[in-house]
Amino acid sequence: MVNTSVVLQPDHHGAFSLGRRRMVILPVGLRRRCGLASGEDVLMVADPMRGVLVAHPLHALDALILGYHASLAGGENSDQ
């Protein structure tokens, strides 16, 4: 986990696996750490060059975009 996003990478000896339905299931403890409710939507981003899949909760994207827009307007986050 990085801040509120989850970074997934293949591990043949890992505790979790991708099932037949090809759905990513995040364990409840991890969802709680990220502030995700069961069934909540996330943006899944693949980075094939690094071999990872990143799940970004929508509330994290909202904060990122608001900070970016504030920097464009010369707001308090303009140093980002």
Tab-separated table of C-alpha atoms in Angstrom:
chain	number	residue	atom	x	y	z
A	1	MET	CA	0.000	0.000	0.000
A	2	VAL	CA	1.215	3.504	-0.864
A	3	ASN	CA	-0.730	6.204	0.994
A	4	THR	CA	-4.322	5.299	0.073
A	5	SER	CA	-3.569	3.316	-3.096
A	6	VAL	CA	-2.824	-0.394	-3.340
A	7	VAL	CA	0.056	-1.683	-5.480
A	8	LEU	CA	-0.382	-5.293	-6.607
A	9	GLN	CA	2.359	-7.386	-8.158
A	10	PRO	CA	2.612	-11.057	-9.067
A	11	ASP	CA	4.010	-13.425	-6.475
A	12	HIS	CA	3.647	-17.139	-7.189
A	13	HIS	CA	4.120	-17.854	-3.480
A	14	GLY	CA	1.787	-15.089	-2.274
A	15	ALA	CA	-1.181	-15.581	0.036
A	16	PHE	CA	-3.772	-14.406	-2.519
A	17	SER	CA	-4.535	-15.389	-6.099
A	18	LEU	CA	-6.645	-14.236	-9.020
A	19	GLY	CA	-9.697	-16.479	-9.213
A	20	ARG	CA	-11.616	-17.780	-12.197
A	21	ARG	CA	-13.788	-14.668	-12.341
A	22	ARG	CA	-10.648	-12.525	-12.808
A	23	MET	CA	-11.697	-10.135	-10.070
A	24	VAL	CA	-9.262	-8.484	-7.700
A	25	ILE	CA	-10.406	-9.038	-4.130
A	26	LEU	CA	-8.814	-6.764	-1.538
A	27	PRO	CA	-8.760	-8.212	1.988
A	28	VAL	CA	-10.899	-6.357	4.527
A	29	GLY	CA	-7.881	-5.213	6.577
A	30	LEU	CA	-6.306	-3.624	3.527
A	31	ARG	CA	-9.596	-1.983	2.496
A	32	ARG	CA	-9.929	-0.468	5.958
A	33	ARG	CA	-6.375	0.941	5.817
A	34	CYS	CA	-7.231	2.561	2.464
A	35	GLY	CA	-10.619	3.853	3.618
A	36	LEU	CA	-12.501	1.653	1.138
A	37	ALA	CA	-15.965	0.259	1.765
A	38	SER	CA	-16.840	-3.195	0.452
A	39	GLY	CA	-17.871	-2.917	-3.208
A	40	GLU	CA	-16.562	0.657	-3.563
A	41	ASP	CA	-15.257	1.572	-7.011
A	42	VAL	CA	-11.555	2.111	-7.633
A	43	LEU	CA	-9.540	3.133	-10.671
A	44	MET	CA	-7.282	0.235	-11.679
A	45	VAL	CA	-4.126	1.285	-13.536
A	46	ALA	CA	-1.769	-1.230	-15.104
A	47	ASP	CA	1.944	-0.489	-15.372
A	48	PRO	CA	3.216	-3.319	-17.583
A	49	MET	CA	6.780	-1.969	-17.621
A	50	ARG	CA	7.004	-2.490	-13.843
A	51	GLY	CA	4.664	-5.490	-13.736
A	52	VAL	CA	2.236	-3.903	-11.286
A	53	LEU	CA	-1.433	-3.074	-11.030
A	54	VAL	CA	-2.417	-0.094	-8.878
A	55	ALA	CA	-5.864	0.381	-7.307
A	56	HIS	CA	-6.641	4.043	-6.635
A	57	PRO	CA	-9.695	4.761	-4.439
A	58	LEU	CA	-11.870	7.509	-5.915
A	59	HIS	CA	-11.478	9.710	-2.808
A	60	ALA	CA	-7.700	9.667	-3.344
A	61	LEU	CA	-8.163	10.732	-6.970
A	62	ASP	CA	-10.467	13.567	-5.866
A	63	ALA	CA	-7.782	14.899	-3.513
A	64	LEU	CA	-5.088	14.581	-6.185
A	65	ILE	CA	-7.141	16.404	-8.808
A	66	LEU	CA	-8.235	19.161	-6.407
A	67	GLY	CA	-4.597	19.786	-5.449
A	68	TYR	CA	-3.559	19.869	-9.090
A	69	HIS	CA	-6.339	22.303	-10.014
A	70	ALA	CA	-5.396	24.554	-7.092
A	71	SER	CA	-1.799	24.613	-8.335
A	72	LEU	CA	-2.985	25.653	-11.817
A	73	ALA	CA	-4.904	28.559	-10.311
A	74	GLY	CA	-1.948	29.589	-8.097
A	75	GLY	CA	-3.724	28.378	-4.952
A	76	GLU	CA	-2.230	27.131	-1.703
A	77	ASN	CA	-0.939	23.919	-3.353
A	78	SER	CA	0.911	25.805	-6.093
A	79	ASP	CA	4.282	24.299	-5.082
A	80	GLN	CA	3.246	20.807	-6.277
